[in-house]
JSON list of C-alpha atoms in Angstrom, two decimals:
[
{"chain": "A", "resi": 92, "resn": "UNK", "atom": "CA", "xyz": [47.41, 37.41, 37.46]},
{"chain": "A", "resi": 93, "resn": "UNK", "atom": "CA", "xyz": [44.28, 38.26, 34.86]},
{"chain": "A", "resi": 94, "resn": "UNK", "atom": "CA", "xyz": [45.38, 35.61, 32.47]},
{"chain": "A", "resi": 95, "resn": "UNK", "atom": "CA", "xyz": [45.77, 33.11, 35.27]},
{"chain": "A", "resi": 96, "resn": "UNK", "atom": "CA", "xyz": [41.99, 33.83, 36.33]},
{"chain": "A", "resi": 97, "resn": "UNK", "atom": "CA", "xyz": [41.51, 33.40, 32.71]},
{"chain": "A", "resi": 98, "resn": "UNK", "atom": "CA", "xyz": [42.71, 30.06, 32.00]},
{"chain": "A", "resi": 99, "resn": "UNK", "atom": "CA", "xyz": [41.51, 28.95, 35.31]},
{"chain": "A", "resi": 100, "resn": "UNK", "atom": "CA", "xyz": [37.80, 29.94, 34.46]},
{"chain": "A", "resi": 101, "resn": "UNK", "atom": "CA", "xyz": [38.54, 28.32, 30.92]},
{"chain": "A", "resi": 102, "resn": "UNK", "atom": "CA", "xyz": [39.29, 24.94, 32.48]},
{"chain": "A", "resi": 103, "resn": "UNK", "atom": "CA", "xyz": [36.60, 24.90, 34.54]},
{"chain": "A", "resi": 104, "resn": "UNK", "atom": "CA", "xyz": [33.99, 25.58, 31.89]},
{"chain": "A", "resi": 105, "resn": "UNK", "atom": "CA", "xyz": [35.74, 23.04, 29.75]},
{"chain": "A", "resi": 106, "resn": "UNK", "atom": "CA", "xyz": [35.24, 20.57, 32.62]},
{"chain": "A", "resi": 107, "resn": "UNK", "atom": "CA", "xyz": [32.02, 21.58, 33.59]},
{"chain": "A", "resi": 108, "resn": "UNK", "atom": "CA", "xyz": [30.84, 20.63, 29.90]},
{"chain": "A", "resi": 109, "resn": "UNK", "atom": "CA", "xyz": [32.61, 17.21, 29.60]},
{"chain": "A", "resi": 110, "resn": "UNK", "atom": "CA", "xyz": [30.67, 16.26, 33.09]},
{"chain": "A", "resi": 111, "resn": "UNK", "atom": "CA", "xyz": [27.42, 17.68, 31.31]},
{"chain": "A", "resi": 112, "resn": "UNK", "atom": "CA", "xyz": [28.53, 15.50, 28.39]},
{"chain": "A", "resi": 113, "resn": "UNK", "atom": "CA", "xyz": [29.28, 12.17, 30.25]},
{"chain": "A", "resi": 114, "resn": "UNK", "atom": "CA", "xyz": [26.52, 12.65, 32.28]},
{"chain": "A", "resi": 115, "resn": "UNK", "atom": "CA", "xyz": [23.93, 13.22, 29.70]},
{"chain": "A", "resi": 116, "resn": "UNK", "atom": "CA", "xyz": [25.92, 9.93, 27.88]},
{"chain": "A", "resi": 117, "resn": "UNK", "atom": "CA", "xyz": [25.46, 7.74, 30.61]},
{"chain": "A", "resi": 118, "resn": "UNK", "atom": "CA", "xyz": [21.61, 8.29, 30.81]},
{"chain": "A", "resi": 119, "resn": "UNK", "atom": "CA", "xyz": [21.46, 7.56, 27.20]},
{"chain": "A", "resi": 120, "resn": "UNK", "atom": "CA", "xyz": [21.00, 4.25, 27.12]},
{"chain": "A", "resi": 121, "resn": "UNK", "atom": "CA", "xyz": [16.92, 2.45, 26.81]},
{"chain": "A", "resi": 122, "resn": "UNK", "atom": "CA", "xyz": [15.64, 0.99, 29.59]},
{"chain": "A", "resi": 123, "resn": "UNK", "atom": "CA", "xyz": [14.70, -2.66, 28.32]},
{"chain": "A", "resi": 124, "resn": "UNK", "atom": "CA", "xyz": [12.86, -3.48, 31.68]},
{"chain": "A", "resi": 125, "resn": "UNK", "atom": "CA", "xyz": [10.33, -0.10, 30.60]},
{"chain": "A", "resi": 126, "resn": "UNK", "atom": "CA", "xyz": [6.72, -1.57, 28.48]},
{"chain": "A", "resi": 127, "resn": "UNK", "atom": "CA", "xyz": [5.73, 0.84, 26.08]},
{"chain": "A", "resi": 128, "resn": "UNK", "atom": "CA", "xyz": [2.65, 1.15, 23.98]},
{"chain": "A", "resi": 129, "resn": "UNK", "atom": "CA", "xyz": [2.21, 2.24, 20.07]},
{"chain": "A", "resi": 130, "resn": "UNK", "atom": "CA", "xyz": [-0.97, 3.98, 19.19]},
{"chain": "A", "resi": 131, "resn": "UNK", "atom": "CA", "xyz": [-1.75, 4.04, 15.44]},
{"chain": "A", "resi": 132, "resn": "UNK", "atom": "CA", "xyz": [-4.27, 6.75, 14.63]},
{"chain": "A", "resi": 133, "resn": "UNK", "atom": "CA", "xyz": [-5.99, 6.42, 10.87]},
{"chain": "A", "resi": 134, "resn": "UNK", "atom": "CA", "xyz": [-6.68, 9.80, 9.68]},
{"chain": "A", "resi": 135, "resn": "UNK", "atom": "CA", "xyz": [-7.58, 11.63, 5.64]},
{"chain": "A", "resi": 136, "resn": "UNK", "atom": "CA", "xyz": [-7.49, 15.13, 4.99]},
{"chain": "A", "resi": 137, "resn": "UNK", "atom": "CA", "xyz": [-6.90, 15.69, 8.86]},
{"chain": "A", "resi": 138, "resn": "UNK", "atom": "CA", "xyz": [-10.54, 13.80, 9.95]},
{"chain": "A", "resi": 139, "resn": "UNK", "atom": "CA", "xyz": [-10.22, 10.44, 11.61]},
{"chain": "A", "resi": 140, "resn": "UNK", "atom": "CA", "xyz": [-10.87, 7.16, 9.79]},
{"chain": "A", "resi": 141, "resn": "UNK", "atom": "CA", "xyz": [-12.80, 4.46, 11.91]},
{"chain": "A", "resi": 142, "resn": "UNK", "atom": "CA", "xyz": [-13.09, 0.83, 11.22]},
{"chain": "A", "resi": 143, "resn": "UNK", "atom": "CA", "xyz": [-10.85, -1.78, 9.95]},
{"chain": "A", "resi": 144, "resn": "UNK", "atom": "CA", "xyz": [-8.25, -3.89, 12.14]},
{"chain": "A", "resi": 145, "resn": "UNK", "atom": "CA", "xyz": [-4.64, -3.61, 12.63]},
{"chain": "A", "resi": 146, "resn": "UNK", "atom": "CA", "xyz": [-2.35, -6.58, 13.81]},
{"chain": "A", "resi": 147, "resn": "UNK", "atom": "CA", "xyz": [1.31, -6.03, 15.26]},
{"chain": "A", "resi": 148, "resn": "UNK", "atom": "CA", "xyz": [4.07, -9.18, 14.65]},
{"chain": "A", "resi": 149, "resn": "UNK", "atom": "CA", "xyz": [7.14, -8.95, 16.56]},
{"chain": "A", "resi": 150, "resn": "UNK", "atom": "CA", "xyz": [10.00, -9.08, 13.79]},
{"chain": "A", "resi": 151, "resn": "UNK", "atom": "CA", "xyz": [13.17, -8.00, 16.15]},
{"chain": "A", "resi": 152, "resn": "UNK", "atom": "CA", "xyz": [14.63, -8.18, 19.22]},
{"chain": "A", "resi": 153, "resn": "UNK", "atom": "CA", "xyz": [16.94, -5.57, 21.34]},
{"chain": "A", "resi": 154, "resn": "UNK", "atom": "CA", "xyz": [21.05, -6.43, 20.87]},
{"chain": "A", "resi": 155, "resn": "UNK", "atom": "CA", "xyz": [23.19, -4.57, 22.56]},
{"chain": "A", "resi": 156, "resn": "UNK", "atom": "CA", "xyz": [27.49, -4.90, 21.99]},
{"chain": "A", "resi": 157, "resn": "UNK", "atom": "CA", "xyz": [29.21, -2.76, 23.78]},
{"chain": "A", "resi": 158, "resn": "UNK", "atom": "CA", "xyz": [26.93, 0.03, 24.66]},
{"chain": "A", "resi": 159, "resn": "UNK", "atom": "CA", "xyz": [24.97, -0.08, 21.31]},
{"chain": "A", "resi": 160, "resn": "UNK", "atom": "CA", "xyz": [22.23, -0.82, 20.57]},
{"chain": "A", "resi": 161, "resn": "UNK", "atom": "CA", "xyz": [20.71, -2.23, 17.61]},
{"chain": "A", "resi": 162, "resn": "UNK", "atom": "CA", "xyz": [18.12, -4.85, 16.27]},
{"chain": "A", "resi": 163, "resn": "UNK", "atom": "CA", "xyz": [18.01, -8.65, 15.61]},
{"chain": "A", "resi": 164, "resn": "UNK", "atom": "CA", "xyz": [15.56, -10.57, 13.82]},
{"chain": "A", "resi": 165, "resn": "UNK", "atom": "CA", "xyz": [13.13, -12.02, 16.25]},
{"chain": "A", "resi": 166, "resn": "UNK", "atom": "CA", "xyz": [12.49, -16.12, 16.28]},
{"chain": "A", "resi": 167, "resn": "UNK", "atom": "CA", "xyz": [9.69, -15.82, 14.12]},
{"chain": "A", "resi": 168, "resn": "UNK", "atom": "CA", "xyz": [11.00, -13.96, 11.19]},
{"chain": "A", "resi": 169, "resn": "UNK", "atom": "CA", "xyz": [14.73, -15.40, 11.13]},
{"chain": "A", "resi": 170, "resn": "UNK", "atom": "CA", "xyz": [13.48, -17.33, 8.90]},
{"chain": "A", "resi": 171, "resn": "UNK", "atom": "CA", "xyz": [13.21, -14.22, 6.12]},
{"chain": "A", "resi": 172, "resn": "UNK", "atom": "CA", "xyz": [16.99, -13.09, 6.29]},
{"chain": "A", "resi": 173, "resn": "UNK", "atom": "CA", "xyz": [15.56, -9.77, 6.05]},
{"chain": "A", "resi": 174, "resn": "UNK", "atom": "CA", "xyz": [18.41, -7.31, 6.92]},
{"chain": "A", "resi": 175, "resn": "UNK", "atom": "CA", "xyz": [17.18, -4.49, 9.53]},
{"chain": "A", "resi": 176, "resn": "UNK", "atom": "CA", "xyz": [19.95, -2.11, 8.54]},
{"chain": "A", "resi": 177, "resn": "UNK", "atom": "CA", "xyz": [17.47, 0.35, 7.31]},
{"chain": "A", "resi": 178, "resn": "UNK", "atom": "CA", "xyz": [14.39, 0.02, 9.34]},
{"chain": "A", "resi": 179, "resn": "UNK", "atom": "CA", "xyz": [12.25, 2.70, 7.93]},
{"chain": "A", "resi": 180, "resn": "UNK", "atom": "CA", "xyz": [12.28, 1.22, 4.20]},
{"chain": "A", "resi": 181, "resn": "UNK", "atom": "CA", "xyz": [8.86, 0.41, 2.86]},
{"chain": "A", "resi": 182, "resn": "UNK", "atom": "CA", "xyz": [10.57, -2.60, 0.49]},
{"chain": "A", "resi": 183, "resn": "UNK", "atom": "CA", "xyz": [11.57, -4.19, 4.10]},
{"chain": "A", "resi": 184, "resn": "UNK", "atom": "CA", "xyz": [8.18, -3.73, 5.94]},
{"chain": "A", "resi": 185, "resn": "UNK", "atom": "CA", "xyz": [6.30, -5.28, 2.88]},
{"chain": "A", "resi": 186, "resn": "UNK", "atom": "CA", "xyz": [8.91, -8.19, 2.87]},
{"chain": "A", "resi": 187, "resn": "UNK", "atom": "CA", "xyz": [8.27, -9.26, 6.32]},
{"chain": "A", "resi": 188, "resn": "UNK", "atom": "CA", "xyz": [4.44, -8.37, 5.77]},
{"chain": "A", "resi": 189, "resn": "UNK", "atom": "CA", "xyz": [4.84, -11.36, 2.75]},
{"chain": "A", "resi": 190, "resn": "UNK", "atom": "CA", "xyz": [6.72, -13.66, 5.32]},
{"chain": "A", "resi": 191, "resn": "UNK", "atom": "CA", "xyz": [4.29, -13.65, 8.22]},
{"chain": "A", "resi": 192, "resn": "UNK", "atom": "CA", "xyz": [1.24, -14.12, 6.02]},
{"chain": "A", "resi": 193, "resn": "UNK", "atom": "CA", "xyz": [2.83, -16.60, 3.91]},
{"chain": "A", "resi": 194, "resn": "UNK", "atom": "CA", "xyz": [4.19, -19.01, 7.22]},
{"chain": "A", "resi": 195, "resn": "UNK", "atom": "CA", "xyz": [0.71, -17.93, 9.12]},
{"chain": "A", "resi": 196, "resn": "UNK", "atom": "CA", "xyz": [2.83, -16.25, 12.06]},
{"chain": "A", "resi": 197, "resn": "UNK", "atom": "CA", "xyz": [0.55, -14.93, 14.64]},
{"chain": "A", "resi": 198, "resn": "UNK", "atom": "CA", "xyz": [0.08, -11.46, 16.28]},
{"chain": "A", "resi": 199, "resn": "UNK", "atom": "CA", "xyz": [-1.98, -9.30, 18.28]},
{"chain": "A", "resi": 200, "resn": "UNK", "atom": "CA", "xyz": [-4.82, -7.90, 16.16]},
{"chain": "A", "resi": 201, "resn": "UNK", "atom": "CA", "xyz": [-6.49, -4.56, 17.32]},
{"chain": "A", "resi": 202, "resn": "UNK", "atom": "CA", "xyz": [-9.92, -2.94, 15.85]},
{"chain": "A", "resi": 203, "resn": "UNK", "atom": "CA", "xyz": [-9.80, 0.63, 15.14]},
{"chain": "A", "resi": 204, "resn": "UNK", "atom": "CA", "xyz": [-11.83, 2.49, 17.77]},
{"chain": "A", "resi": 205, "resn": "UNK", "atom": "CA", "xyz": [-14.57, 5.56, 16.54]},
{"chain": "A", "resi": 206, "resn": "UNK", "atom": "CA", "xyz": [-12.04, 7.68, 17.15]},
{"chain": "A", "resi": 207, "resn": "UNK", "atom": "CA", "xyz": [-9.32, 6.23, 14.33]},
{"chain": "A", "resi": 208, "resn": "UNK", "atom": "CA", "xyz": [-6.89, 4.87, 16.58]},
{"chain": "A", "resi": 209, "resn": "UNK", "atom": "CA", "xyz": [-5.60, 1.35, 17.31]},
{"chain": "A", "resi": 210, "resn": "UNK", "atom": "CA", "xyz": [-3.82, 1.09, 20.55]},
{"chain": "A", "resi": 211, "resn": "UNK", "atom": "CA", "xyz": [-1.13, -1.92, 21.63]},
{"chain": "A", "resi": 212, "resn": "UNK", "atom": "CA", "xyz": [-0.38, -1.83, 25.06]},
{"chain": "A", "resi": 213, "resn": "UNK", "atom": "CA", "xyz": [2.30, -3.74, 27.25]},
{"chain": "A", "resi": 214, "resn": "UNK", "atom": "CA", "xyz": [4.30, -3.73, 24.29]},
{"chain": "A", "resi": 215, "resn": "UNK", "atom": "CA", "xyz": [8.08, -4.77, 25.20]},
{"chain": "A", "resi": 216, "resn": "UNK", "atom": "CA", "xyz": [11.34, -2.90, 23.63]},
{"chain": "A", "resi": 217, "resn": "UNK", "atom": "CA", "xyz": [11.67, -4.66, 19.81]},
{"chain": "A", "resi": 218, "resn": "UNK", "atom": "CA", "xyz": [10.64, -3.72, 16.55]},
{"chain": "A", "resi": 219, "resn": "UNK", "atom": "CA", "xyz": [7.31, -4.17, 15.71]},
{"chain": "A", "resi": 220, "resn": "UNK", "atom": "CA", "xyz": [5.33, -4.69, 12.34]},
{"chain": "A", "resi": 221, "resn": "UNK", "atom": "CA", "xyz": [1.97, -2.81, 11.84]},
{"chain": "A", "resi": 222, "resn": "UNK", "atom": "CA", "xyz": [-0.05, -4.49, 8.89]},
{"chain": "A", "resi": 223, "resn": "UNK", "atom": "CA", "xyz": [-3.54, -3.50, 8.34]},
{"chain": "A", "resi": 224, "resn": "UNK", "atom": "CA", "xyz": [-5.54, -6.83, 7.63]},
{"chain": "A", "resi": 225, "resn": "UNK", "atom": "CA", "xyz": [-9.02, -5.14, 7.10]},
{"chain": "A", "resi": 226, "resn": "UNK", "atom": "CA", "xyz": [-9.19, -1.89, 5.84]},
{"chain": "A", "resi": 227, "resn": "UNK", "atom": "CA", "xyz": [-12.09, 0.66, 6.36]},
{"chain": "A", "resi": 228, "resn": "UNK", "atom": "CA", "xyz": [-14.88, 0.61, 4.53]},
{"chain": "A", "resi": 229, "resn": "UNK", "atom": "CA", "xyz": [-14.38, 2.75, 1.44]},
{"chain": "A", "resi": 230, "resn": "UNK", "atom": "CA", "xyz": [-10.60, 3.08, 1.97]},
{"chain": "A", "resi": 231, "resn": "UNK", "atom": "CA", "xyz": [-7.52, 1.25, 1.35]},
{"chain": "A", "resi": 232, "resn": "UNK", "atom": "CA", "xyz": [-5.05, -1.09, 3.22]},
{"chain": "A", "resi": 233, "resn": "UNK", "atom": "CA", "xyz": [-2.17, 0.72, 4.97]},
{"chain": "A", "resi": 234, "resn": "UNK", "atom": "CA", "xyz": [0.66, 0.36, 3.77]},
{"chain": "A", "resi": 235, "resn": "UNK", "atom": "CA", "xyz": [2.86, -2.24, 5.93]},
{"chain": "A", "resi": 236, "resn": "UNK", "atom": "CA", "xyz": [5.35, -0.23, 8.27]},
{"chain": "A", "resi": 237, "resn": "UNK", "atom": "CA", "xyz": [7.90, -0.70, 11.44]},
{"chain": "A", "resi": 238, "resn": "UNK", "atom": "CA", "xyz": [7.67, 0.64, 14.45]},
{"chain": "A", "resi": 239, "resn": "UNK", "atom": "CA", "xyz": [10.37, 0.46, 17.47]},
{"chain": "A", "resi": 240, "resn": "UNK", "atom": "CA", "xyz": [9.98, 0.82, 20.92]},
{"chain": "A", "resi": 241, "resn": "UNK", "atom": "CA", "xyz": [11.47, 2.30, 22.26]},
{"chain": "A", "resi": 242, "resn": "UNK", "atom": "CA", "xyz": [11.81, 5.00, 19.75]},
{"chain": "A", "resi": 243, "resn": "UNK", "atom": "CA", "xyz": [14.80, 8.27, 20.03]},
{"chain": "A", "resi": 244, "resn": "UNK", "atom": "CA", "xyz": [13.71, 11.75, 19.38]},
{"chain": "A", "resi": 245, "resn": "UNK", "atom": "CA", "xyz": [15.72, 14.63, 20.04]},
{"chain": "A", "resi": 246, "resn": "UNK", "atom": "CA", "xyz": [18.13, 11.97, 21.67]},
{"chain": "A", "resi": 247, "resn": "UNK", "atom": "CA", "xyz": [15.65, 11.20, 23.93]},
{"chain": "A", "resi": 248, "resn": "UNK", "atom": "CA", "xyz": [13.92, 7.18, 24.25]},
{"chain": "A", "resi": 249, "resn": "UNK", "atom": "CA", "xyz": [9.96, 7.41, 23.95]},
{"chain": "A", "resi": 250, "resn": "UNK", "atom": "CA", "xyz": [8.06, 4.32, 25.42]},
{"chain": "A", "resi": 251, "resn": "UNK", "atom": "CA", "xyz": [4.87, 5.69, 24.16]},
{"chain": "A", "resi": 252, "resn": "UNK", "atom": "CA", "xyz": [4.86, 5.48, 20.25]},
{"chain": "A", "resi": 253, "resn": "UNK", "atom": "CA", "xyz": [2.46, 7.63, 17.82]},
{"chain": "A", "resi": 254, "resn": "UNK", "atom": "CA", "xyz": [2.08, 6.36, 14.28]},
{"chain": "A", "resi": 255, "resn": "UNK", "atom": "CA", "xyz": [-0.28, 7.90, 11.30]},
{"chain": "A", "resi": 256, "resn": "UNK", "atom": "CA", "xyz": [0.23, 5.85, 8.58]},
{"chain": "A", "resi": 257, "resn": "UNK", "atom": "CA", "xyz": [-0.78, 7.57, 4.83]},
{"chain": "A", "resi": 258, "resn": "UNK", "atom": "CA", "xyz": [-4.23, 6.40, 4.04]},
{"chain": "A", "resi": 259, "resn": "UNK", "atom": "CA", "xyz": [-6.11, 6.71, 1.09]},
{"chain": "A", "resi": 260, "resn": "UNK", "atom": "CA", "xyz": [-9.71, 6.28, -0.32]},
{"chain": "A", "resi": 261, "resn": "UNK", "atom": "CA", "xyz": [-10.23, 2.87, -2.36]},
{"chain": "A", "resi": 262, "resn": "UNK", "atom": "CA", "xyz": [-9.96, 3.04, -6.11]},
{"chain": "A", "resi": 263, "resn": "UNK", "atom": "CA", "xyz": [-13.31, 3.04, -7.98]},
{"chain": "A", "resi": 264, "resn": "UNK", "atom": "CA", "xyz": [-13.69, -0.12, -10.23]},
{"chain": "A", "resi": 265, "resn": "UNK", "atom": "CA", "xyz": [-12.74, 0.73, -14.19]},
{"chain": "A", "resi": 266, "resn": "UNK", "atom": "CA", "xyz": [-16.19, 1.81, -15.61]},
{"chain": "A", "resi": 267, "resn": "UNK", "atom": "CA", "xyz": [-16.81, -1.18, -18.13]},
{"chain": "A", "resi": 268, "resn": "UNK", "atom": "CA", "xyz": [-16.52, -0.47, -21.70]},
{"chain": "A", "resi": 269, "resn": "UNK", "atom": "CA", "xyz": [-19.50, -1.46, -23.87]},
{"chain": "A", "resi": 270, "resn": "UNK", "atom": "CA", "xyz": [-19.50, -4.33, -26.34]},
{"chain": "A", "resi": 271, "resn": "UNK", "atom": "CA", "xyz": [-20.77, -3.89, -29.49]},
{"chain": "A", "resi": 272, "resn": "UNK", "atom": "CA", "xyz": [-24.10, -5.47, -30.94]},
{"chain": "A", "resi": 273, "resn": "UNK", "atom": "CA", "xyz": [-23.76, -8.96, -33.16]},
{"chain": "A", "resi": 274, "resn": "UNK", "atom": "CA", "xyz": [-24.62, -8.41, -36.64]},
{"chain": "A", "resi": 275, "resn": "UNK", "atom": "CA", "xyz": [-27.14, -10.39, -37.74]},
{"chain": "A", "resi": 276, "resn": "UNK", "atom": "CA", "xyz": [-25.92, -10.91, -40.93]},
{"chain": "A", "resi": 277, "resn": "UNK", "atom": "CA", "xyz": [-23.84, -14.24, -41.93]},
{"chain": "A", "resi": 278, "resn": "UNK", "atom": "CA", "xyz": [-20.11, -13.86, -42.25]},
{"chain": "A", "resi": 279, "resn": "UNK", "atom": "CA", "xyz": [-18.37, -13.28, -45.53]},
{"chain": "A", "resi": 280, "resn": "UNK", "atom": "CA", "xyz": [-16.47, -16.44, -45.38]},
{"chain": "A", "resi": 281, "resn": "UNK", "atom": "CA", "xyz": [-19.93, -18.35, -45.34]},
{"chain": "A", "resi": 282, "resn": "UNK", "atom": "CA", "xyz": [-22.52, -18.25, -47.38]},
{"chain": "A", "resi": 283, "resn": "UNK", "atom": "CA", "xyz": [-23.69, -14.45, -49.04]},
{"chain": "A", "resi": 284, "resn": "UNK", "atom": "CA", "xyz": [-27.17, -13.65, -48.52]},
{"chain": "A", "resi": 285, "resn": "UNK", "atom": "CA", "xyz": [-27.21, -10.89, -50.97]},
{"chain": "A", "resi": 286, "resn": "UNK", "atom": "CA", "xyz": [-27.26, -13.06, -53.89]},
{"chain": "A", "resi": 287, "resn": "UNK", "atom": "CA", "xyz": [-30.73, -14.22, -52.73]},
{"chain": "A", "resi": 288, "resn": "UNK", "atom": "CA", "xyz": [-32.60, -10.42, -53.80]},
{"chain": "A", "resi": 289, "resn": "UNK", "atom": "CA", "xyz": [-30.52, -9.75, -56.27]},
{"chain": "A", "resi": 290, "resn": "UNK", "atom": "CA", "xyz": [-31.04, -12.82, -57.90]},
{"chain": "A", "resi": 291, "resn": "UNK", "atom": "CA", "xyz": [-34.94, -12.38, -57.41]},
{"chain": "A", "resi": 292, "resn": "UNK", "atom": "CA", "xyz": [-35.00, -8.81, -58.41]},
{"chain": "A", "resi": 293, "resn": "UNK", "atom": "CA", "xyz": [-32.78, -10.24, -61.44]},
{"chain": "A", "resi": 294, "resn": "UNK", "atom": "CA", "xyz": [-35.43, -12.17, -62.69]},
{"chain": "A", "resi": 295, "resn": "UNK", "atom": "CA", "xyz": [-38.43, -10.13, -62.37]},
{"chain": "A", "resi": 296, "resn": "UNK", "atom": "CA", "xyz": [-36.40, -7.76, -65.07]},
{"chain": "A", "resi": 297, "resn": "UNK", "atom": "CA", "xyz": [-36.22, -10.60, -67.15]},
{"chain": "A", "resi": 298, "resn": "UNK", "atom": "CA", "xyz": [-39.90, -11.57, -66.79]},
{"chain": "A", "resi": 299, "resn": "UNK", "atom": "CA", "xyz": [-40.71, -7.87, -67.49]},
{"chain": "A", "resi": 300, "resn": "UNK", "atom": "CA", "xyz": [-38.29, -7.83, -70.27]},
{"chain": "A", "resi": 301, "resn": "UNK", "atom": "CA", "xyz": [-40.01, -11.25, -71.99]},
{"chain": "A", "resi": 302, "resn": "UNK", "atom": "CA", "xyz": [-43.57, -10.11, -71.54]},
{"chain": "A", "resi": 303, "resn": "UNK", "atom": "CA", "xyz": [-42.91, -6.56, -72.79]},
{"chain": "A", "resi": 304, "resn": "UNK", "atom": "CA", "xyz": [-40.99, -8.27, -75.64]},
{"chain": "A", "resi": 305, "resn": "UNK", "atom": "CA", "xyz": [-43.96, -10.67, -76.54]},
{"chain": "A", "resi": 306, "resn": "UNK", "atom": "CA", "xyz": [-46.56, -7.71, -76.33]},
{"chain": "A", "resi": 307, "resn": "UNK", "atom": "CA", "xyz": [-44.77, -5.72, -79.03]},
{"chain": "A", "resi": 308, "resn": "UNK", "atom": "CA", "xyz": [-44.74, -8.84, -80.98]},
{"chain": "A", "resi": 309, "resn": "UNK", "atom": "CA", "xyz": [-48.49, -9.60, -81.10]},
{"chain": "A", "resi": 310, "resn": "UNK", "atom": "CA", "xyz": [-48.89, -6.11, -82.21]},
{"chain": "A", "resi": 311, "resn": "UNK", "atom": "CA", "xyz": [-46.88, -6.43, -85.00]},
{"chain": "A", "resi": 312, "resn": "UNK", "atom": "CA", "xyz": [-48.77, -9.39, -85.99]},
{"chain": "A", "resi": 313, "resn": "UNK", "atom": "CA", "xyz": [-52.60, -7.34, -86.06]},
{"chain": "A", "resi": 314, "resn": "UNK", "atom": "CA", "xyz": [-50.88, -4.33, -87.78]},
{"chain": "A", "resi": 315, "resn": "UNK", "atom": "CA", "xyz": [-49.66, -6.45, -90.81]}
]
């Protein structure tokens, strides 16, 4: 009778976790009625960064086939082919970045409160691009990134979004290097203007020369 009790409790905890399973299955699926909102703070070295403006494009839309779920590329950014296998690669942010500024597609542009952070509200379930069109004064652009709402952690859908994109301070300008001074002189394939002193120094030997040579002469002369 103990090994009946035994395989009876077995089956029942086996059951008990399958209905724990399907249960916790059939609540796993995002609510694409549910806003959500992404909130972007701009930090360095842990203090925030204020200033600048950050705009948020719509580049896909929620598909669903048979219970999953995955994105599409939204009406505005068909147009770039851009696969959205891999929706955390840099390479595909900064592609769609290029596309929207190059066809001048539209989004909601935010200023970045006191505080560092940038906050989109109302936002519907998609994937969103973040591009930072003015930066902060004394720091650099953001790098162009995606953002999804909503978004899974732990295997759980977040409507509310956090984001801290890297930023960094801008790049001082190269320090000029100096240029040297013009020589005044004329260039050797021109005309020399050493000949001109030597020439003259040249001669006044020569006058010294004849003078001192007509001196000793005269002497000569009176002593005979």
């Amino acid at each position: 009778m103990k090994w009946k009790k035994k395989i009876t409790t077995l089956l029942a905890a086996v059951l008990l976790s399958f209905t724990v399973s399907t249960a916790a299955y059939a609540h796993d699926v995002p609510n694409l009625e549910q806003d959500g909102s992404i909130t972007v703070s701009m930090t360095y070295n842990g203090r925030s960064v204020s200033g600048g403006t950050l705009t948020m494009y719509r580049t896909g839309d929620v598909a669903e086939d048979d219970g999953n779920y995955s994105f599409v590329l939204s009406e505005a950014f068909a147009g770039s082919q851009a696969s959205l296998a891999d929706i955390q690669s840099d390479e595909l942010a900064q592609k769609l970045a290029a596309y929207a500024e190059d066809r001048g597609i539209s989004g909601e542009t935010v200023r970045v409160d006191e505080a560092g952070t940038a906050v989109f509200r109302n936002v519907e379930p998609g994937l969103y691009l973040i591009v930072q069109g003015e930066a902060a004064k004394g720091y650099q652009a953001a790098v162009p990134f995606l953002v999804s709402v909503p978004m899974v952690k732990d295997g759980t859908y977040l409507y509310d979004v956090d984001a801290s994109p890297k930023t960094e301070l801008k790049k001082a300008p190269p320090t000029p290097v100096p240029t040297k001074p013009v020589s005044s002189r004329l260039p050797q394939t021109g005309q020399l203007n050493w000949p001109i002193p030597v020439l003259t120094a040249a001669g006044l030997a020569l006058g010294i020369a004849g003078w001192r040579l007509r001196t000793g002469k005269g002497k000569e002369r009176h002593a005979n």
